[in-house]
PDB file of C-alpha atoms in Angstrom:
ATOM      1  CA  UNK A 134     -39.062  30.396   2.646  1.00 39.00           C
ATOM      2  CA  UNK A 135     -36.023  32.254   3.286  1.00 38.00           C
ATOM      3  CA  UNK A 136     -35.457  30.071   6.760  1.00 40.00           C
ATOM      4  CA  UNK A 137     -36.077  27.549   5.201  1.00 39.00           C
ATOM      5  CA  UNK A 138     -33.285  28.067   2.607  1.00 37.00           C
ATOM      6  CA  UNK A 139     -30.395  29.118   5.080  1.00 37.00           C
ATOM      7  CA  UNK A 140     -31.362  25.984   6.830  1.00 38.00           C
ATOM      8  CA  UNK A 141     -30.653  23.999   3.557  1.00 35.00           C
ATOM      9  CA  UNK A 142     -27.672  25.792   2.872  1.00 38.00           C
ATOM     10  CA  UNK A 143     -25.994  25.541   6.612  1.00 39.00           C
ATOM     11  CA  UNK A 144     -26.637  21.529   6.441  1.00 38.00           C
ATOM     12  CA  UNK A 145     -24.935  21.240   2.478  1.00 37.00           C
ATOM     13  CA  UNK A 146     -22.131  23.609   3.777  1.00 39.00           C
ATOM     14  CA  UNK A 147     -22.028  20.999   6.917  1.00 37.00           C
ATOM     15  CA  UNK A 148     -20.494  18.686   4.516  1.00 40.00           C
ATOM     16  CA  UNK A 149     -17.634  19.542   2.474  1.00 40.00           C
ATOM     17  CA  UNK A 150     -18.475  15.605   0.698  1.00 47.00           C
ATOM     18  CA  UNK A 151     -22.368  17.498  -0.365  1.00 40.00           C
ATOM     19  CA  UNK A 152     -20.586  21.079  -0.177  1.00 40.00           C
ATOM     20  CA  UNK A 153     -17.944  20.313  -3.128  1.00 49.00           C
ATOM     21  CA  UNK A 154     -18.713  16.857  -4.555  1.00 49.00           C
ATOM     22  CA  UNK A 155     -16.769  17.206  -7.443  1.00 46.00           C
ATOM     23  CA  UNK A 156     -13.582  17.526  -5.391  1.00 54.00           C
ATOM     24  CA  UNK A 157     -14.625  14.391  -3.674  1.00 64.00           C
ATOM     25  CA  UNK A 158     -15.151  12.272  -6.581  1.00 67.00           C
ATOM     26  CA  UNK A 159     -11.566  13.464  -8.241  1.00 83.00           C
ATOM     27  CA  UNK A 160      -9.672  12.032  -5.486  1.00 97.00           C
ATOM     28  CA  UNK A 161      -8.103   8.703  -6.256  1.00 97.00           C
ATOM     29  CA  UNK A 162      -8.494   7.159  -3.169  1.00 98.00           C
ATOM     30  CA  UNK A 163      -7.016   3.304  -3.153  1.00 98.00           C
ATOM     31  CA  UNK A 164      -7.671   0.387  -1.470  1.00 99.00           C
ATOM     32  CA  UNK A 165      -5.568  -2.436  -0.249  1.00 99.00           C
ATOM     33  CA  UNK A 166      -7.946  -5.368  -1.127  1.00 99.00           C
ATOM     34  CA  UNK A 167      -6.131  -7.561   2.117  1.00 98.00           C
ATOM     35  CA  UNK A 168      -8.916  -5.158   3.877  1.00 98.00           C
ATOM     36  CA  UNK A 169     -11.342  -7.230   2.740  1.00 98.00           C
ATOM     37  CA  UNK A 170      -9.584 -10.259   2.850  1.00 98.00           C
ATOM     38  CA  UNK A 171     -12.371 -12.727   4.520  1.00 97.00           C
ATOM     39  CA  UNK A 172     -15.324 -11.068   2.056  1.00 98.00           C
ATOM     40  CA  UNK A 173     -13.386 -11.395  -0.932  1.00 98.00           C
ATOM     41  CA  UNK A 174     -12.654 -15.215  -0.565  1.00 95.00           C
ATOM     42  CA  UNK A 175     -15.902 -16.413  -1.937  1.00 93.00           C
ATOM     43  CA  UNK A 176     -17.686 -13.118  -3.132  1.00 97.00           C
ATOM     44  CA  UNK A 177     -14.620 -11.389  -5.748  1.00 98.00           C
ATOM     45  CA  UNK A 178     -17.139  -9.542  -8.037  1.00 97.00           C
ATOM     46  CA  UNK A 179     -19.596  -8.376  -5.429  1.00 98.00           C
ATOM     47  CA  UNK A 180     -17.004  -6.923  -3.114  1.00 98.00           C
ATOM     48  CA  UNK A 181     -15.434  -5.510  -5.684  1.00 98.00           C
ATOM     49  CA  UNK A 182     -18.649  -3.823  -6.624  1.00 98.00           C
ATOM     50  CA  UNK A 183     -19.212  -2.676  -3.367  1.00 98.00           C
ATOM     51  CA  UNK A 184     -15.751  -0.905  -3.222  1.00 98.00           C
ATOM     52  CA  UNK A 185     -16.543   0.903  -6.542  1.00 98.00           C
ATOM     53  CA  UNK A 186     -19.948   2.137  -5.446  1.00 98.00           C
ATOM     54  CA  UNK A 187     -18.134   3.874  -2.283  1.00 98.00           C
ATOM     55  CA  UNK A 188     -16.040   5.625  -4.501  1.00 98.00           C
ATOM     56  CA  UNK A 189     -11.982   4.026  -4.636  1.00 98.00           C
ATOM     57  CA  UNK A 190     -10.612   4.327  -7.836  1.00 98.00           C
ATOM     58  CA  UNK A 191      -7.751   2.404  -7.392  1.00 98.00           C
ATOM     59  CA  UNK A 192      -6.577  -0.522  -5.948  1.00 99.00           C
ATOM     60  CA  UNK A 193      -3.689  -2.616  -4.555  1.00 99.00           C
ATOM     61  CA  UNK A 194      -4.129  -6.531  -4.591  1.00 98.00           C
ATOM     62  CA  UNK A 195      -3.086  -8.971  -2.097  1.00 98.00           C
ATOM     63  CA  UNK A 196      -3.770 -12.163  -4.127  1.00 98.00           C
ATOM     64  CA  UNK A 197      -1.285 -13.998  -6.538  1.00 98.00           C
ATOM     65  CA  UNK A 198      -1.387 -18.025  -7.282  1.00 96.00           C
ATOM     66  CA  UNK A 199       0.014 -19.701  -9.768  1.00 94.00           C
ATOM     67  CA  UNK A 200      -0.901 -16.674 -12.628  1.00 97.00           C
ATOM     68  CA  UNK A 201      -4.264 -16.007 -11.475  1.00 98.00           C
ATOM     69  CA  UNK A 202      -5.304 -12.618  -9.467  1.00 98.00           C
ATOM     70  CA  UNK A 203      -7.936 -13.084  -7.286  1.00 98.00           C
ATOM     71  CA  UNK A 204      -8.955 -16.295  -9.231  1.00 98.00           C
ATOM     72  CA  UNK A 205      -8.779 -14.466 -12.410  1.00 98.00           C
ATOM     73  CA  UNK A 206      -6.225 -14.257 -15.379  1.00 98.00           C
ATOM     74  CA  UNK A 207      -4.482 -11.129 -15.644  1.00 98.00           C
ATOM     75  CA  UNK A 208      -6.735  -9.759 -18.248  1.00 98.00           C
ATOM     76  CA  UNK A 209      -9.782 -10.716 -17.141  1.00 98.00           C
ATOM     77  CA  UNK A 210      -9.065  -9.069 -13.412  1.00 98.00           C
ATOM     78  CA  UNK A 211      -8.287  -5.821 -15.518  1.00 98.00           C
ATOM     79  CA  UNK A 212     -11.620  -5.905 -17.555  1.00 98.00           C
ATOM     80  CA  UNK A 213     -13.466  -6.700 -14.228  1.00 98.00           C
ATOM     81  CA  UNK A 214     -12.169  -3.795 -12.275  1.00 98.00           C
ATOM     82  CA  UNK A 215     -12.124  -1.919 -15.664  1.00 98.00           C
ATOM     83  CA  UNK A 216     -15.767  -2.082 -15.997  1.00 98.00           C
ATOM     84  CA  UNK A 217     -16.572  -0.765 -12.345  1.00 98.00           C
ATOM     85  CA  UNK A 218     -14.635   2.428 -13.211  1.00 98.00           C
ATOM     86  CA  UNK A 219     -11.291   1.664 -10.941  1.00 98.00           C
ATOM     87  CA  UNK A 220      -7.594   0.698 -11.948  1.00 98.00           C
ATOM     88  CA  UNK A 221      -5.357  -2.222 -10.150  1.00 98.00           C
ATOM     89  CA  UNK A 222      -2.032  -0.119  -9.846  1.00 98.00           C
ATOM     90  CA  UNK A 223      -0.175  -1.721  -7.414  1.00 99.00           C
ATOM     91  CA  UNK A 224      -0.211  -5.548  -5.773  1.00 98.00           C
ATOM     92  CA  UNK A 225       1.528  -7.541  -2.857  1.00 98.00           C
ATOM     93  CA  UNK A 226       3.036 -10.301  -3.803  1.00 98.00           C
ATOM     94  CA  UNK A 227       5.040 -12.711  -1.528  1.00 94.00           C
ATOM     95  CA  UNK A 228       7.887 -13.986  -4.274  1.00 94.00           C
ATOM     96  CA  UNK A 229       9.492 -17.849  -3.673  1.00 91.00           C
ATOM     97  CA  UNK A 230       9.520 -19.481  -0.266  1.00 80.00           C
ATOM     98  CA  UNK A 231      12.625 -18.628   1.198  1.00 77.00           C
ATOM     99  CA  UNK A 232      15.658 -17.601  -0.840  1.00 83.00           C
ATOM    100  CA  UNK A 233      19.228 -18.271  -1.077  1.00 82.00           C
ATOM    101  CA  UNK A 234      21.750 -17.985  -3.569  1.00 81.00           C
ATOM    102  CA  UNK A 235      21.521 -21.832  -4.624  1.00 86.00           C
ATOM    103  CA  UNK A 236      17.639 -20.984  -5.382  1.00 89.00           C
ATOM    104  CA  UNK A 237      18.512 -17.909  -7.123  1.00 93.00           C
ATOM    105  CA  UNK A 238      17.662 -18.573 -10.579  1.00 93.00           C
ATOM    106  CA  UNK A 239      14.301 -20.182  -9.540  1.00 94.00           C
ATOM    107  CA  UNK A 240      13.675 -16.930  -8.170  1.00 95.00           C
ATOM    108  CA  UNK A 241      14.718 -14.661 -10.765  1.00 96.00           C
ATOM    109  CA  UNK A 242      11.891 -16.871 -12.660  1.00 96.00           C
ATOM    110  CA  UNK A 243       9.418 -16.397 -10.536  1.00 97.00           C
ATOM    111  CA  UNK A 244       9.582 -12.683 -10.735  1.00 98.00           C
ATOM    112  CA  UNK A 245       9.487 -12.429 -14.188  1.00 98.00           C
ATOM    113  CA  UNK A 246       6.239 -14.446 -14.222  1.00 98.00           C
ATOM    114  CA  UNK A 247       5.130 -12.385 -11.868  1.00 98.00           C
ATOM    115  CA  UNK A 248       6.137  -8.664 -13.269  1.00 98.00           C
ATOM    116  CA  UNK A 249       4.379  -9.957 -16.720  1.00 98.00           C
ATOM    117  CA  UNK A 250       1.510 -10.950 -15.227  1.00 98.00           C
ATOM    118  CA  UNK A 251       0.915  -7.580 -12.977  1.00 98.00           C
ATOM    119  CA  UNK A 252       1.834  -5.536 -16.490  1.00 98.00           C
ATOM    120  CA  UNK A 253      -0.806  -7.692 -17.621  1.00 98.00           C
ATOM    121  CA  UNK A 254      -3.073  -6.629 -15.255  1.00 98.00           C
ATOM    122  CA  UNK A 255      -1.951  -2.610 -15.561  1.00 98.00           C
ATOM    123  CA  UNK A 256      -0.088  -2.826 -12.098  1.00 98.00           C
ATOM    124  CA  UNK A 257       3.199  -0.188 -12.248  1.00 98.00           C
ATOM    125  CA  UNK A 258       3.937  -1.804  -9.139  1.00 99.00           C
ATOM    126  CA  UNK A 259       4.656  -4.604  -7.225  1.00 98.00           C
ATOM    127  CA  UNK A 260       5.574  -5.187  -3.671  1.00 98.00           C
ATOM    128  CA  UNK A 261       6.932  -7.829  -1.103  1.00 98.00           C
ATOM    129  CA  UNK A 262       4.516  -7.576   2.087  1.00 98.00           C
ATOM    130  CA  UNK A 263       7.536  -8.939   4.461  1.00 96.00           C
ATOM    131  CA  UNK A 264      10.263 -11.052   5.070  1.00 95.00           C
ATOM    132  CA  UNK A 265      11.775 -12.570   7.735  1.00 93.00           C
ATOM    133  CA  UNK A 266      13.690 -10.695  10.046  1.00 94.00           C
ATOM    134  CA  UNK A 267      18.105 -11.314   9.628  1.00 96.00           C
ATOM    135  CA  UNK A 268      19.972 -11.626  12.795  1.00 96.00           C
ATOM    136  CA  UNK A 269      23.163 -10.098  11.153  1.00 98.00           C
ATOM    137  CA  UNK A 270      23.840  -7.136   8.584  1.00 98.00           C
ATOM    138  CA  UNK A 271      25.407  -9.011   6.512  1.00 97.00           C
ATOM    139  CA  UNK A 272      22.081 -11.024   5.628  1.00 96.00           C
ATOM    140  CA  UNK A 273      20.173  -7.826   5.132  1.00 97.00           C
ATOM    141  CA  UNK A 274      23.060  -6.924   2.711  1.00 97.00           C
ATOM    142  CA  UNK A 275      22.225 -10.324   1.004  1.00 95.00           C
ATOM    143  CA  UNK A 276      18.415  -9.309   0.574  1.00 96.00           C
ATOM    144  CA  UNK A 277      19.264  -5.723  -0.585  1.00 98.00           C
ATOM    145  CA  UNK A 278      21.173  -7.399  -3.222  1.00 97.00           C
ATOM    146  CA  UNK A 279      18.208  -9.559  -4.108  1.00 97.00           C
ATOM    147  CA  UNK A 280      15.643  -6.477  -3.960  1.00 98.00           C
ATOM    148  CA  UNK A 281      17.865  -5.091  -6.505  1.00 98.00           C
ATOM    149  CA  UNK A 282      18.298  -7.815  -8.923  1.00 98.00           C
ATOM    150  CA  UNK A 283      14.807  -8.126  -8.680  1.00 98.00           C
ATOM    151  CA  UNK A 284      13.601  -4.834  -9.181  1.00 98.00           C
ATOM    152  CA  UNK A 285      15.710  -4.820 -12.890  1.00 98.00           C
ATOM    153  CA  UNK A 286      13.675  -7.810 -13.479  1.00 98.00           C
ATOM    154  CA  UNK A 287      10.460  -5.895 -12.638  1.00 98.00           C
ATOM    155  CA  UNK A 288      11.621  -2.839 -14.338  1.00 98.00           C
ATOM    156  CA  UNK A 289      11.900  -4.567 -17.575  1.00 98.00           C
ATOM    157  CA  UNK A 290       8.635  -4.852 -17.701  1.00 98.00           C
ATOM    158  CA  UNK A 291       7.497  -1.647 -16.548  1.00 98.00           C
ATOM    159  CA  UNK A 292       6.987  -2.223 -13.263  1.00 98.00           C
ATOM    160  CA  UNK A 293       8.468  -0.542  -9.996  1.00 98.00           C
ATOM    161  CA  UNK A 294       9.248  -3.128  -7.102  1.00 98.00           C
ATOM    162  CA  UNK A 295       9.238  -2.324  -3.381  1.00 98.00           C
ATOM    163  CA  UNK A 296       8.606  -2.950   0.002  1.00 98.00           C
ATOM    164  CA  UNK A 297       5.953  -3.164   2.907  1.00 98.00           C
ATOM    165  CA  UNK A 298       7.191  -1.973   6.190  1.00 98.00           C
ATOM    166  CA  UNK A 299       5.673  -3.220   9.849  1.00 98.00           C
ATOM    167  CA  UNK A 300       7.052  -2.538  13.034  1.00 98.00           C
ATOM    168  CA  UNK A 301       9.591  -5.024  12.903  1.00 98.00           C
ATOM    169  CA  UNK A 302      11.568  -3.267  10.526  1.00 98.00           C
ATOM    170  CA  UNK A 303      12.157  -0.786  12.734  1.00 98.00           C
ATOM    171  CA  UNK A 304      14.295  -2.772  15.622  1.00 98.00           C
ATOM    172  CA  UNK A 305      18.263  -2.348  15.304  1.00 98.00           C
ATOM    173  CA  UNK A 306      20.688  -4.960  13.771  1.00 98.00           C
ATOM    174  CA  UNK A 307      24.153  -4.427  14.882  1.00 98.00           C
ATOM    175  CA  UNK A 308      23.281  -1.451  16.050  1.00 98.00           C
ATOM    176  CA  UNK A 309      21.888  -0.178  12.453  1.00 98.00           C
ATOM    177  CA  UNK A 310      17.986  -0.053  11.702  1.00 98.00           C
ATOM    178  CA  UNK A 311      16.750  -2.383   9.310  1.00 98.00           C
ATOM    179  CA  UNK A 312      14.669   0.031   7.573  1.00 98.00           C
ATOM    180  CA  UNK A 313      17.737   3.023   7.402  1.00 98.00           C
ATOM    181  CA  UNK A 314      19.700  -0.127   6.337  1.00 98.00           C
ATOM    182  CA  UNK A 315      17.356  -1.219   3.095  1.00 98.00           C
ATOM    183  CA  UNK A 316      17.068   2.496   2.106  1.00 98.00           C
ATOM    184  CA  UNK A 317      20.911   2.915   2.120  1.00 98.00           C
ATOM    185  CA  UNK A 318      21.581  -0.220   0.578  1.00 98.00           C
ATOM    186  CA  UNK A 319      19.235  -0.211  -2.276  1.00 98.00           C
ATOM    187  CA  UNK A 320      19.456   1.338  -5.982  1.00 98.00           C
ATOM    188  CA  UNK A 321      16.493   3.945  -5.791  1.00 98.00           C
ATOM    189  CA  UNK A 322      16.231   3.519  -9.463  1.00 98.00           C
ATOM    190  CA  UNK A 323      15.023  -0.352  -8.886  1.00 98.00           C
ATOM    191  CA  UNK A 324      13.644  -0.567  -5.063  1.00 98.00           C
ATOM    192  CA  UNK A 325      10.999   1.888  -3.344  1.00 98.00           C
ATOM    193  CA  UNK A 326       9.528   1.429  -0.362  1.00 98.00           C
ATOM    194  CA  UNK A 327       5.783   0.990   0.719  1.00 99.00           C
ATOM    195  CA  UNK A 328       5.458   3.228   3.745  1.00 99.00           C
ATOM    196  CA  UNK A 329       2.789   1.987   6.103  1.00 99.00           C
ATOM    197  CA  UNK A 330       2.453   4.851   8.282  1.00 98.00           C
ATOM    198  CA  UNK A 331       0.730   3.282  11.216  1.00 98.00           C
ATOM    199  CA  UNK A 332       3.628   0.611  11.587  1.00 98.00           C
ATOM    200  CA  UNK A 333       6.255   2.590  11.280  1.00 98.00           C
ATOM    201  CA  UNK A 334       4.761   4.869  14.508  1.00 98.00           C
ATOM    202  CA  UNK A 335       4.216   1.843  16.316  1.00 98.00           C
ATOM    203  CA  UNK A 336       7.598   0.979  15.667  1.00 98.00           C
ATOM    204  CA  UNK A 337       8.558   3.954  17.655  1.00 98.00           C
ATOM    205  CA  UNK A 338       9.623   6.576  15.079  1.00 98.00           C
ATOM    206  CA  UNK A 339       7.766   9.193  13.136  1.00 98.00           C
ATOM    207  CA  UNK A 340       6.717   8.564   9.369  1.00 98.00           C
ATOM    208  CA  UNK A 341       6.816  12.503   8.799  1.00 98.00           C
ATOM    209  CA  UNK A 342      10.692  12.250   9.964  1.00 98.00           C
ATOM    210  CA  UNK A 343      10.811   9.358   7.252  1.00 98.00           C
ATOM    211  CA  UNK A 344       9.354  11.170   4.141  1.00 98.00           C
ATOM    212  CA  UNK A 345      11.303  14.171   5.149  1.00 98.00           C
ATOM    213  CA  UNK A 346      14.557  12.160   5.596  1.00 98.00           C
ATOM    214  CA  UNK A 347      14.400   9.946   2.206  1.00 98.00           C
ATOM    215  CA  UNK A 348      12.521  12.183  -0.110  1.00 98.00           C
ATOM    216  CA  UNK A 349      11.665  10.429  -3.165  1.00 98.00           C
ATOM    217  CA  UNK A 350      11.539   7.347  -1.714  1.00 98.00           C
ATOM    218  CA  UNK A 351       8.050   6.381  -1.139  1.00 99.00           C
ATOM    219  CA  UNK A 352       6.085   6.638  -3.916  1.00 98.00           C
ATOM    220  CA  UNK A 353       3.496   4.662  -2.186  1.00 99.00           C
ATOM    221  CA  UNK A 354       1.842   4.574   1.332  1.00 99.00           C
ATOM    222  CA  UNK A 355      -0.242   2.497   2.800  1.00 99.00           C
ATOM    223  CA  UNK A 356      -2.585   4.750   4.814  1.00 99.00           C
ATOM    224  CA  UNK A 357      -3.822   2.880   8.051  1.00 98.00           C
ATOM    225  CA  UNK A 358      -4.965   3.960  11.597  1.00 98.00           C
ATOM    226  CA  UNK A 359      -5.706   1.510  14.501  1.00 98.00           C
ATOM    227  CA  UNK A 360      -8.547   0.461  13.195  1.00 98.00           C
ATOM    228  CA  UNK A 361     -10.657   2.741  10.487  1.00 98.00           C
ATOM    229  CA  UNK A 362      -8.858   5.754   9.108  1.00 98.00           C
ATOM    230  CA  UNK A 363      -8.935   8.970  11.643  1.00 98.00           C
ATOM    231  CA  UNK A 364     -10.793   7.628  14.595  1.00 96.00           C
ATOM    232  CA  UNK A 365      -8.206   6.871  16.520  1.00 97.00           C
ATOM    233  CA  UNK A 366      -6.981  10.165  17.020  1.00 96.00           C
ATOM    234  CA  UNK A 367      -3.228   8.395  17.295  1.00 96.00           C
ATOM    235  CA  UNK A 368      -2.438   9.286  14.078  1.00 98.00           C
ATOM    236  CA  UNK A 369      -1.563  13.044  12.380  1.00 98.00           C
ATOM    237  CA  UNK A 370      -2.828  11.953   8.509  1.00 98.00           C
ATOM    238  CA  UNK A 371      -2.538  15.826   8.104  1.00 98.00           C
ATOM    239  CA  UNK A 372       1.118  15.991   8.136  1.00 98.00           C
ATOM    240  CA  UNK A 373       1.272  12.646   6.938  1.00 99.00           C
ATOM    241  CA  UNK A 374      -0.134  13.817   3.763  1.00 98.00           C
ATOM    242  CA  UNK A 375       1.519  17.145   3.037  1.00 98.00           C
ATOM    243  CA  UNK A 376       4.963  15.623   3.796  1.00 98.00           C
ATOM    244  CA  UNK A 377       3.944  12.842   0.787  1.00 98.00           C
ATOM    245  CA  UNK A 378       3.053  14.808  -1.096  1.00 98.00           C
ATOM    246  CA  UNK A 379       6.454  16.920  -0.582  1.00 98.00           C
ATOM    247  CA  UNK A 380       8.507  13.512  -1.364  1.00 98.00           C
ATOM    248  CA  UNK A 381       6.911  12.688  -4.521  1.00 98.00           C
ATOM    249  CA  UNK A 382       4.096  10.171  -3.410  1.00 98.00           C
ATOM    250  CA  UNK A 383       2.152   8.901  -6.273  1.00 98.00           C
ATOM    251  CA  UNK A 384      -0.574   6.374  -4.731  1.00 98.00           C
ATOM    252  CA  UNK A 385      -1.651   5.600  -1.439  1.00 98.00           C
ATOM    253  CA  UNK A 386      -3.825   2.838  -0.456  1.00 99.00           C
ATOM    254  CA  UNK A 387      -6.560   2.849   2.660  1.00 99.00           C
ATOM    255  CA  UNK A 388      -5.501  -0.605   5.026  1.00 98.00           C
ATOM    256  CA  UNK A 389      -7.882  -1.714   7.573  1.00 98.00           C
ATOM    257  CA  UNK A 390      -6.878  -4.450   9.439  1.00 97.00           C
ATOM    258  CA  UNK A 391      -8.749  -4.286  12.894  1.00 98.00           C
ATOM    259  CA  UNK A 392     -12.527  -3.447  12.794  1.00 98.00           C
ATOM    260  CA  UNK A 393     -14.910  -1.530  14.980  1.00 98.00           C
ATOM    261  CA  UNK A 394     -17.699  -2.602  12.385  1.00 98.00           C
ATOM    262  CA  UNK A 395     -18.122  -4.995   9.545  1.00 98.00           C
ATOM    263  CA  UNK A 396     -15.228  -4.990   6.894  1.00 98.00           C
ATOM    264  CA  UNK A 397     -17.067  -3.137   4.238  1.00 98.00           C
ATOM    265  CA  UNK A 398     -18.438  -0.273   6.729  1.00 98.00           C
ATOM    266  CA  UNK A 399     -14.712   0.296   8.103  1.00 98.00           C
ATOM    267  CA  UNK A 400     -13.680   0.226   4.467  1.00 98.00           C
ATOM    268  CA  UNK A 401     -16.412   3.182   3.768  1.00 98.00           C
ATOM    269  CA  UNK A 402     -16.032   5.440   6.573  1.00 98.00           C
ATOM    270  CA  UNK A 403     -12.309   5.250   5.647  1.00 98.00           C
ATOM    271  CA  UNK A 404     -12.897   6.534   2.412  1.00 98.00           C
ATOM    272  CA  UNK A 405     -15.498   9.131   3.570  1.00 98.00           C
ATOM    273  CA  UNK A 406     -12.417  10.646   5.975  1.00 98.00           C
ATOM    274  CA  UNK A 407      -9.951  10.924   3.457  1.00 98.00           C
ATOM    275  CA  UNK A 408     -12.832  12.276   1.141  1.00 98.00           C
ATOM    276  CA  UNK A 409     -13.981  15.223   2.940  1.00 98.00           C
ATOM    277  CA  UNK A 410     -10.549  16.241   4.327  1.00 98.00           C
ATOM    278  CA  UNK A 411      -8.963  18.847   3.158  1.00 98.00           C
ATOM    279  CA  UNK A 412      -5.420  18.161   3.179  1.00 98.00           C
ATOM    280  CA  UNK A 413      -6.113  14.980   0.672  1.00 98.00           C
ATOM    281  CA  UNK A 414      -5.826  15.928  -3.120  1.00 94.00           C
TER     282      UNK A 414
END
């Protein structure tokens, strides 16, 4: 009996997810729903099941057309993910096709349809997911001072807007990086920035140099490895994390793009990582 019961114990203390579940199930581990992007198309309520039964809590949408989220109104994509115990804090939204100053106002409009229907849906914040690329810094300077117009628009109606990095942003302009360029050039008070950790490595610099560097700054990451979350060995999630935490992060959301397995199993053994380490609150 009593070999028998340090053999129980040594396999639960094997597993800090069996050996402290409780710690586990407090974390508020997101998702980026563009994960799941092929699943989703045809299947909304069962994948979104699925995520809730691994044990996300919150979420970060990737689908906006013409006032519908995921094929839903607002309110109704709120109940849904409501009801499976999760919240829909942040989303990506493209904005207008192309901009200019000419198609300003039209923008502005779009925005504000946009901010009111994320508030809707209990989003605090929205973000662009890319744009294209300027050749000079004088047409960054023109976005900056569209991120900013925008983000009073946003901020209005409660809502925080930003940016998703990838690589790209990291090449020089004039000798300047874009990404330095956007942080310097933006009112903190209106524009954050989505830092996708995995991009901005393979864009050649460190994201722990980048959370030091702009504290405050990121209250969002996007949390994303080669493929699923730690098995890459490529990337150092443990100083990832305690530097965000240092600069004031206040979500992060799990991104798989490239799978070893189906969708929904990369999606789970990313959450069971970031659930049984340590350095994750």
């Amino acid at each position: 009996m009593k070999t028998t019961l340090l053999s129980l114990a040594g396999a639960l203390g094997s597993s800090s997810l069996l050996a402290n579940p409780l710690t586990a199930k407090s974390k508020r581990i997101g998702l980026q729903l563009y994960s799941l992007r092929n699943d989703i198309k045809d299947n909304v309520a069962g994948v979104l099941e699925s995520v809730a039964k691994i044990g996300y809590k919150t979420l970060e949408a990737a689908n906006y057309d013409n006032g519908k989220i995921y094929g839903m109104s607002p309110s109704d994509f709120k109940s849904t993910v409501g009801d499976l115990g999760m919240e829909m804090t942040s989303a990506h939204v493209g904005g207008p096709r192309g901009y200019s100053k000419e198609t300003h106002a039209e923008a502005m409009d779009w925005w504000k349809k946009a901010a009111e229907d994320h508030a809707e849906a209990g989003a605090k914040y929205l973000i662009k997911p890319s744009m294209p690329i300027p050749t000079t810094l004088g047409e960054l300077r023109m976005w900056c001072d569209y991120y900013n117009q925008v983000g009073e628009v946003t901020k209005a109606r409660g809502l925080m807007f930003g940016f998703h990095n990838h690589s790209r942003e990291f090449e020089k302009i004039e000798g300047e990086i874009m990404f330095d360029f956007m942080l310097k050039n933006t009112d903190p008070q209106l524009f954050c920035m989505e830092l996708d950790v995995y991009w901005c490595q393979e864009g050649g610099y460190n994201p722990v140099d980048y959370l030091k560097k702009y504290k405050g700054r990121f209250p969002l990451l996007h949390i994303k490895d080669e493929k699923e979350i730690g098995q890459s060995g490529k990337m150092d999630f443990k100083a990832i994390f305690k530097a965000a935490y240092a600069q004031g992060m206040k979500e992060y959301f799990v991104e798989v793009e490239r799978y070893n397995h189906p969708p929904i199993e990369s999606v789970r053994q990313s959450y069971e990582f970031l659930a049984k380490a340590s350095f994750v609150k």
